[in-house]
Amino acid sequence: MRILLTNDDGIHAPGLQVLERIASRLSDDIWICAPDEEQSGAGHSLTLTRPVRLKQHDARRFSVTGTPTDAVTMALKKIMPEKPDLILSGVNRGANLGDDVTYSGTVSAALEGALAGVRAIALSQVYSREDIGAAAPFDAAEHWGEQVLRPLVDAPFAPRTLVNVNFPPLDPEKVKGIKVVRQGFHDYARGSVVEGLDPRGFPYFWFGLHGIEHTPGHETDLEAIADGYISVTPLQLDFTHEASLASLAGRYA
């Protein structure tokens, strides 16, 4: 099995090193192509206004001066001799839960693989507080990663779908298990815009997110993580709201 690894935290991110160790338990044919620096929040963006540069670190390890989508595109079209059997994106430092998946470069890298017809899985390690920085532990992801991925390796994926996995911010032995759940939805009001002054006295603004609220009684990725489970969520690329097609068409009749 040929596996492509990518992420949105950059080629030197500790989460990518964790993912390498997990993937090595599944295959010895591993390729890596990731952004050369952090691209968190890049979503499914593609670099169009400047050239993308490719750097080779060793025989099967590359980085690009672009987004996670750029990295997957370069891997599939310029680097790899054949299409991979599996794309793994992550392990992201931080959650990709609920509708935050639309912002996520980690999920979008997997999405790009799904568009190309490759089985694709995004993996993220939730952490317990916002200011944890580089100290964010990946113990749950490293311990449980293979167990989560094994059933997915040969599972049938519907066309243009991917799987989103999140590990709770717990020691591995405290993780309660794995739950397959639907995508949740955040309260948009939880976002913040922090204002400050730079050393020269000019204002700046920094976008932030606060907490992971959840709705008890609903089986979504938000509740699964809050309850101490690993969440596994199938996502689809078709955003069409089928129920609205007929009513909207009637307005143009």
PDB file of C-alpha atoms in Angstrom, residues 25-220:
ATOM      1  CA  ARG A  25       2.873   0.342  10.998  1.00  0.00           C
ATOM      2  CA  LEU A  26       0.647   0.081   7.921  1.00  0.00           C
ATOM      3  CA  SER A  27       3.164   0.237   5.065  1.00  0.00           C
ATOM      4  CA  ASP A  28       6.808   0.765   4.132  1.00  0.00           C
ATOM      5  CA  ASP A  29       5.895   2.706   0.961  1.00  0.00           C
ATOM      6  CA  ILE A  30       5.397   6.174   2.435  1.00  0.00           C
ATOM      7  CA  TRP A  31       5.673   9.512   0.648  1.00  0.00           C
ATOM      8  CA  ILE A  32       5.465  12.966   2.232  1.00  0.00           C
ATOM      9  CA  CYS A  33       4.544  16.303   0.709  1.00  0.00           C
ATOM     10  CA  ALA A  34       3.564  19.120   3.060  1.00  0.00           C
ATOM     11  CA  PRO A  35       3.646  22.918   3.225  1.00  0.00           C
ATOM     12  CA  ASP A  36       7.034  24.357   4.141  1.00  0.00           C
ATOM     13  CA  GLU A  37       5.440  26.363   6.966  1.00  0.00           C
ATOM     14  CA  GLU A  38       2.215  26.378   8.956  1.00  0.00           C
ATOM     15  CA  GLN A  39      -0.967  26.872   6.932  1.00  0.00           C
ATOM     16  CA  SER A  40      -3.616  26.458   9.630  1.00  0.00           C
ATOM     17  CA  GLY A  41      -6.941  27.906   8.562  1.00  0.00           C
ATOM     18  CA  ALA A  42      -5.997  27.799   4.882  1.00  0.00           C
ATOM     19  CA  GLY A  43      -9.064  25.718   4.069  1.00  0.00           C
ATOM     20  CA  HIS A  44      -9.241  24.414   0.522  1.00  0.00           C
ATOM     21  CA  SER A  45      -7.300  27.327  -0.924  1.00  0.00           C
ATOM     22  CA  LEU A  46      -5.076  26.962  -3.983  1.00  0.00           C
ATOM     23  CA  THR A  47      -2.120  29.240  -4.758  1.00  0.00           C
ATOM     24  CA  LEU A  48      -2.835  31.111  -7.992  1.00  0.00           C
ATOM     25  CA  THR A  49      -1.126  34.519  -7.746  1.00  0.00           C
ATOM     26  CA  ARG A  50       2.483  33.409  -7.296  1.00  0.00           C
ATOM     27  CA  PRO A  51       4.581  30.380  -8.258  1.00  0.00           C
ATOM     28  CA  VAL A  52       4.723  27.356  -5.979  1.00  0.00           C
ATOM     29  CA  ARG A  53       8.236  26.114  -5.265  1.00  0.00           C
ATOM     30  CA  LEU A  54       9.088  22.521  -4.477  1.00  0.00           C
ATOM     31  CA  LYS A  55      11.899  21.399  -2.164  1.00  0.00           C
ATOM     32  CA  GLN A  56      13.123  17.819  -1.923  1.00  0.00           C
ATOM     33  CA  HIS A  57      14.408  16.762   1.507  1.00  0.00           C
ATOM     34  CA  ASP A  58      15.119  13.119   0.678  1.00  0.00           C
ATOM     35  CA  ALA A  59      13.946  10.473  -1.788  1.00  0.00           C
ATOM     36  CA  ARG A  60      10.293  10.527  -0.690  1.00  0.00           C
ATOM     37  CA  ARG A  61      10.016  13.708   1.387  1.00  0.00           C
ATOM     38  CA  PHE A  62       9.066  17.051  -0.167  1.00  0.00           C
ATOM     39  CA  SER A  63       7.732  20.444   0.878  1.00  0.00           C
ATOM     40  CA  VAL A  64       6.011  23.215  -1.054  1.00  0.00           C
ATOM     41  CA  THR A  65       5.755  26.979  -0.635  1.00  0.00           C
ATOM     42  CA  GLY A  66       2.000  26.835  -0.610  1.00  0.00           C
ATOM     43  CA  THR A  67      -1.157  25.444   0.949  1.00  0.00           C
ATOM     44  CA  PRO A  68      -2.122  21.896   1.905  1.00  0.00           C
ATOM     45  CA  THR A  69      -4.130  21.704  -1.318  1.00  0.00           C
ATOM     46  CA  ASP A  70      -1.008  22.725  -3.258  1.00  0.00           C
ATOM     47  CA  ALA A  71       0.971  20.006  -1.488  1.00  0.00           C
ATOM     48  CA  VAL A  72      -1.462  17.244  -2.422  1.00  0.00           C
ATOM     49  CA  THR A  73      -1.751  18.518  -5.993  1.00  0.00           C
ATOM     50  CA  MET A  74       2.026  18.574  -6.416  1.00  0.00           C
ATOM     51  CA  ALA A  75       2.362  15.102  -4.928  1.00  0.00           C
ATOM     52  CA  LEU A  76      -0.255  13.600  -7.230  1.00  0.00           C
ATOM     53  CA  LYS A  77       0.752  15.404 -10.415  1.00  0.00           C
ATOM     54  CA  LYS A  78       4.512  15.963 -10.153  1.00  0.00           C
ATOM     55  CA  ILE A  79       6.155  13.848  -7.457  1.00  0.00           C
ATOM     56  CA  MET A  80       4.691  10.384  -7.101  1.00  0.00           C
ATOM     57  CA  PRO A  81       5.223   7.826  -9.876  1.00  0.00           C
ATOM     58  CA  GLU A  82       1.731   6.410  -9.324  1.00  0.00           C
ATOM     59  CA  LYS A  83      -1.393   7.524  -7.491  1.00  0.00           C
ATOM     60  CA  PRO A  84      -1.295   6.552  -3.799  1.00  0.00           C
ATOM     61  CA  ASP A  85      -3.712   4.053  -2.308  1.00  0.00           C
ATOM     62  CA  LEU A  86      -4.286   6.242   0.736  1.00  0.00           C
ATOM     63  CA  ILE A  87      -3.782   9.869   1.810  1.00  0.00           C
ATOM     64  CA  LEU A  88      -3.364  10.666   5.501  1.00  0.00           C
ATOM     65  CA  SER A  89      -3.475  14.318   6.567  1.00  0.00           C
ATOM     66  CA  GLY A  90      -2.279  15.372  10.023  1.00  0.00           C
ATOM     67  CA  VAL A  91      -1.868  14.752  12.796  1.00  0.00           C
ATOM     68  CA  ASN A  92      -3.132  18.288  13.262  1.00  0.00           C
ATOM     69  CA  ARG A  93      -2.239  20.185  16.430  1.00  0.00           C
ATOM     70  CA  GLY A  94      -5.751  21.063  17.541  1.00  0.00           C
ATOM     71  CA  ALA A  95      -9.326  20.046  16.887  1.00  0.00           C
ATOM     72  CA  ASN A  96     -11.098  19.892  13.547  1.00  0.00           C
ATOM     73  CA  LEU A  97     -14.642  19.416  14.785  1.00  0.00           C
ATOM     74  CA  GLY A  98     -18.085  20.506  13.683  1.00  0.00           C
ATOM     75  CA  ASP A  99     -18.254  23.145  10.956  1.00  0.00           C
ATOM     76  CA  ASP A 100     -14.650  24.159  11.662  1.00  0.00           C
ATOM     77  CA  VAL A 101     -13.776  21.556   9.015  1.00  0.00           C
ATOM     78  CA  THR A 102     -14.539  24.235   6.397  1.00  0.00           C
ATOM     79  CA  TYR A 103     -11.594  26.316   7.660  1.00  0.00           C
ATOM     80  CA  SER A 104      -9.260  23.379   8.115  1.00  0.00           C
ATOM     81  CA  GLY A 105      -6.241  22.897   5.895  1.00  0.00           C
ATOM     82  CA  THR A 106      -5.892  19.402   7.364  1.00  0.00           C
ATOM     83  CA  VAL A 107      -9.363  18.349   6.264  1.00  0.00           C
ATOM     84  CA  SER A 108      -9.000  20.181   2.949  1.00  0.00           C
ATOM     85  CA  ALA A 109      -5.839  18.248   2.085  1.00  0.00           C
ATOM     86  CA  ALA A 110      -7.831  15.040   2.525  1.00  0.00           C
ATOM     87  CA  LEU A 111     -10.672  16.605   0.538  1.00  0.00           C
ATOM     88  CA  GLU A 112      -8.287  17.246  -2.357  1.00  0.00           C
ATOM     89  CA  GLY A 113      -7.362  13.575  -2.290  1.00  0.00           C
ATOM     90  CA  ALA A 114     -11.022  12.572  -2.355  1.00  0.00           C
ATOM     91  CA  LEU A 115     -11.552  14.812  -5.380  1.00  0.00           C
ATOM     92  CA  ALA A 116      -8.743  12.897  -7.101  1.00  0.00           C
ATOM     93  CA  GLY A 117     -10.400   9.578  -6.306  1.00  0.00           C
ATOM     94  CA  VAL A 118      -7.995   8.578  -3.527  1.00  0.00           C
ATOM     95  CA  ARG A 119      -9.149   7.216  -0.179  1.00  0.00           C
ATOM     96  CA  ALA A 120      -8.379  10.050   2.264  1.00  0.00           C
ATOM     97  CA  ILE A 121      -8.428  10.474   6.044  1.00  0.00           C
ATOM     98  CA  ALA A 122      -7.801  13.588   8.165  1.00  0.00           C
ATOM     99  CA  LEU A 123      -6.498  13.157  11.716  1.00  0.00           C
ATOM    100  CA  SER A 124      -6.418  15.777  14.471  1.00  0.00           C
ATOM    101  CA  GLN A 125      -5.346  15.817  18.106  1.00  0.00           C
ATOM    102  CA  VAL A 126      -7.633  17.944  20.262  1.00  0.00           C
ATOM    103  CA  TYR A 127      -5.806  19.772  23.064  1.00  0.00           C
ATOM    104  CA  SER A 128      -7.122  20.830  26.413  1.00  0.00           C
ATOM    105  CA  ARG A 129      -6.490  24.576  26.373  1.00  0.00           C
ATOM    106  CA  GLU A 130      -5.721  27.273  23.830  1.00  0.00           C
ATOM    107  CA  ASP A 131      -2.404  28.493  25.254  1.00  0.00           C
ATOM    108  CA  ILE A 132      -0.686  25.104  25.332  1.00  0.00           C
ATOM    109  CA  GLY A 133       1.469  25.959  22.297  1.00  0.00           C
ATOM    110  CA  ALA A 134       4.254  23.584  21.318  1.00  0.00           C
ATOM    111  CA  ALA A 135       3.662  21.513  24.453  1.00  0.00           C
ATOM    112  CA  ALA A 136       0.473  20.010  22.979  1.00  0.00           C
ATOM    113  CA  PRO A 137       0.717  16.228  23.522  1.00  0.00           C
ATOM    114  CA  PHE A 138      -0.049  13.719  20.749  1.00  0.00           C
ATOM    115  CA  ASP A 139      -0.118  10.667  23.029  1.00  0.00           C
ATOM    116  CA  ALA A 140      -3.723   9.700  22.286  1.00  0.00           C
ATOM    117  CA  ALA A 141      -3.203   9.961  18.526  1.00  0.00           C
ATOM    118  CA  GLU A 142       0.045   7.990  18.604  1.00  0.00           C
ATOM    119  CA  HIS A 143      -1.370   5.224  20.791  1.00  0.00           C
ATOM    120  CA  TRP A 144      -4.745   4.875  19.062  1.00  0.00           C
ATOM    121  CA  GLY A 145      -3.838   5.878  15.492  1.00  0.00           C
ATOM    122  CA  GLU A 146      -3.234   2.412  14.073  1.00  0.00           C
ATOM    123  CA  GLN A 147      -6.326   0.994  15.778  1.00  0.00           C
ATOM    124  CA  VAL A 148      -8.473   3.729  14.226  1.00  0.00           C
ATOM    125  CA  LEU A 149      -6.940   3.425  10.747  1.00  0.00           C
ATOM    126  CA  ARG A 150      -6.868  -0.381  10.345  1.00  0.00           C
ATOM    127  CA  PRO A 151     -10.650  -0.762   9.795  1.00  0.00           C
ATOM    128  CA  LEU A 152     -10.608   2.172   7.337  1.00  0.00           C
ATOM    129  CA  VAL A 153      -7.769   0.924   5.141  1.00  0.00           C
ATOM    130  CA  ASP A 154      -9.935  -1.494   3.165  1.00  0.00           C
ATOM    131  CA  ALA A 155     -13.375  -0.073   3.999  1.00  0.00           C
ATOM    132  CA  PRO A 156     -15.481   0.993   0.987  1.00  0.00           C
ATOM    133  CA  PHE A 157     -15.541   4.785   0.689  1.00  0.00           C
ATOM    134  CA  ALA A 158     -18.343   6.305  -1.355  1.00  0.00           C
ATOM    135  CA  PRO A 159     -17.079   8.494  -4.217  1.00  0.00           C
ATOM    136  CA  ARG A 160     -16.124  12.054  -3.229  1.00  0.00           C
ATOM    137  CA  THR A 161     -16.123  11.333   0.495  1.00  0.00           C
ATOM    138  CA  LEU A 162     -13.440  11.374   3.178  1.00  0.00           C
ATOM    139  CA  VAL A 163     -13.171  10.501   6.856  1.00  0.00           C
ATOM    140  CA  ASN A 164     -12.394  12.985   9.630  1.00  0.00           C
ATOM    141  CA  VAL A 165     -10.837  11.622  12.845  1.00  0.00           C
ATOM    142  CA  ASN A 166     -10.305  13.541  16.098  1.00  0.00           C
ATOM    143  CA  PHE A 167      -8.511  12.261  19.218  1.00  0.00           C
ATOM    144  CA  PRO A 168      -9.605  13.612  22.610  1.00  0.00           C
ATOM    145  CA  PRO A 169      -7.190  15.538  24.880  1.00  0.00           C
ATOM    146  CA  LEU A 170      -6.673  12.598  27.226  1.00  0.00           C
ATOM    147  CA  ASP A 171      -3.963  10.184  28.240  1.00  0.00           C
ATOM    148  CA  PRO A 172      -4.287   7.092  26.010  1.00  0.00           C
ATOM    149  CA  GLU A 173      -5.499   4.830  28.818  1.00  0.00           C
ATOM    150  CA  LYS A 174      -8.326   7.256  29.613  1.00  0.00           C
ATOM    151  CA  VAL A 175      -9.758   7.254  26.083  1.00  0.00           C
ATOM    152  CA  LYS A 176     -13.085   5.398  26.254  1.00  0.00           C
ATOM    153  CA  GLY A 177     -13.060   4.065  22.694  1.00  0.00           C
ATOM    154  CA  ILE A 178     -14.055   5.029  19.163  1.00  0.00           C
ATOM    155  CA  LYS A 179     -17.404   6.468  18.060  1.00  0.00           C
ATOM    156  CA  VAL A 180     -18.661   6.947  14.505  1.00  0.00           C
ATOM    157  CA  VAL A 181     -20.697  10.147  14.668  1.00  0.00           C
ATOM    158  CA  ARG A 182     -22.048  12.917  12.480  1.00  0.00           C
ATOM    159  CA  GLN A 183     -20.582  16.403  12.152  1.00  0.00           C
ATOM    160  CA  GLY A 184     -21.637  18.867  14.811  1.00  0.00           C
ATOM    161  CA  PHE A 185     -22.186  22.615  14.544  1.00  0.00           C
ATOM    162  CA  HIS A 186     -20.512  25.306  16.601  1.00  0.00           C
ATOM    163  CA  ASP A 187     -22.008  28.485  17.966  1.00  0.00           C
ATOM    164  CA  TYR A 188     -20.619  31.154  15.625  1.00  0.00           C
ATOM    165  CA  ALA A 189     -20.597  33.656  18.480  1.00  0.00           C
ATOM    166  CA  ARG A 190     -17.776  31.768  20.196  1.00  0.00           C
ATOM    167  CA  GLY A 191     -15.240  33.293  17.788  1.00  0.00           C
ATOM    168  CA  SER A 192     -13.309  36.350  18.858  1.00  0.00           C
ATOM    169  CA  VAL A 193     -11.272  39.172  17.359  1.00  0.00           C
ATOM    170  CA  VAL A 194      -8.472  40.200  19.715  1.00  0.00           C
ATOM    171  CA  GLU A 195      -7.181  43.730  19.188  1.00  0.00           C
ATOM    172  CA  GLY A 196      -3.767  44.991  20.231  1.00  0.00           C
ATOM    173  CA  LEU A 197      -0.922  47.344  19.372  1.00  0.00           C
ATOM    174  CA  ASP A 198       2.350  46.270  17.783  1.00  0.00           C
ATOM    175  CA  PRO A 199       5.700  47.620  19.125  1.00  0.00           C
ATOM    176  CA  ARG A 200       5.449  50.589  16.740  1.00  0.00           C
ATOM    177  CA  GLY A 201       2.011  51.574  17.950  1.00  0.00           C
ATOM    178  CA  PHE A 202      -0.023  50.279  15.016  1.00  0.00           C
ATOM    179  CA  PRO A 203      -3.204  48.285  15.728  1.00  0.00           C
ATOM    180  CA  TYR A 204      -3.456  44.615  14.797  1.00  0.00           C
ATOM    181  CA  PHE A 205      -6.261  42.066  14.991  1.00  0.00           C
ATOM    182  CA  TRP A 206      -5.954  38.364  15.775  1.00  0.00           C
ATOM    183  CA  PHE A 207      -8.780  35.903  15.161  1.00  0.00           C
ATOM    184  CA  GLY A 208      -9.390  33.327  17.866  1.00  0.00           C
ATOM    185  CA  LEU A 209     -11.795  30.586  18.897  1.00  0.00           C
ATOM    186  CA  HIS A 210     -12.827  29.903  22.463  1.00  0.00           C
ATOM    187  CA  GLY A 211     -13.812  26.574  23.890  1.00  0.00           C
ATOM    188  CA  ILE A 212     -15.712  23.692  22.356  1.00  0.00           C
ATOM    189  CA  GLU A 213     -19.359  23.994  23.292  1.00  0.00           C
ATOM    190  CA  HIS A 214     -21.543  20.970  22.791  1.00  0.00           C
ATOM    191  CA  THR A 215     -25.183  20.017  22.866  1.00  0.00           C
ATOM    192  CA  PRO A 216     -25.863  17.135  25.306  1.00  0.00           C
ATOM    193  CA  GLY A 217     -28.082  14.428  23.896  1.00  0.00           C
ATOM    194  CA  HIS A 218     -26.905  14.795  20.315  1.00  0.00           C
ATOM    195  CA  GLU A 219     -24.543  12.247  18.749  1.00  0.00           C
ATOM    196  CA  THR A 220     -21.961  14.444  17.021  1.00  0.00           C
TER     197      THR A 220
END
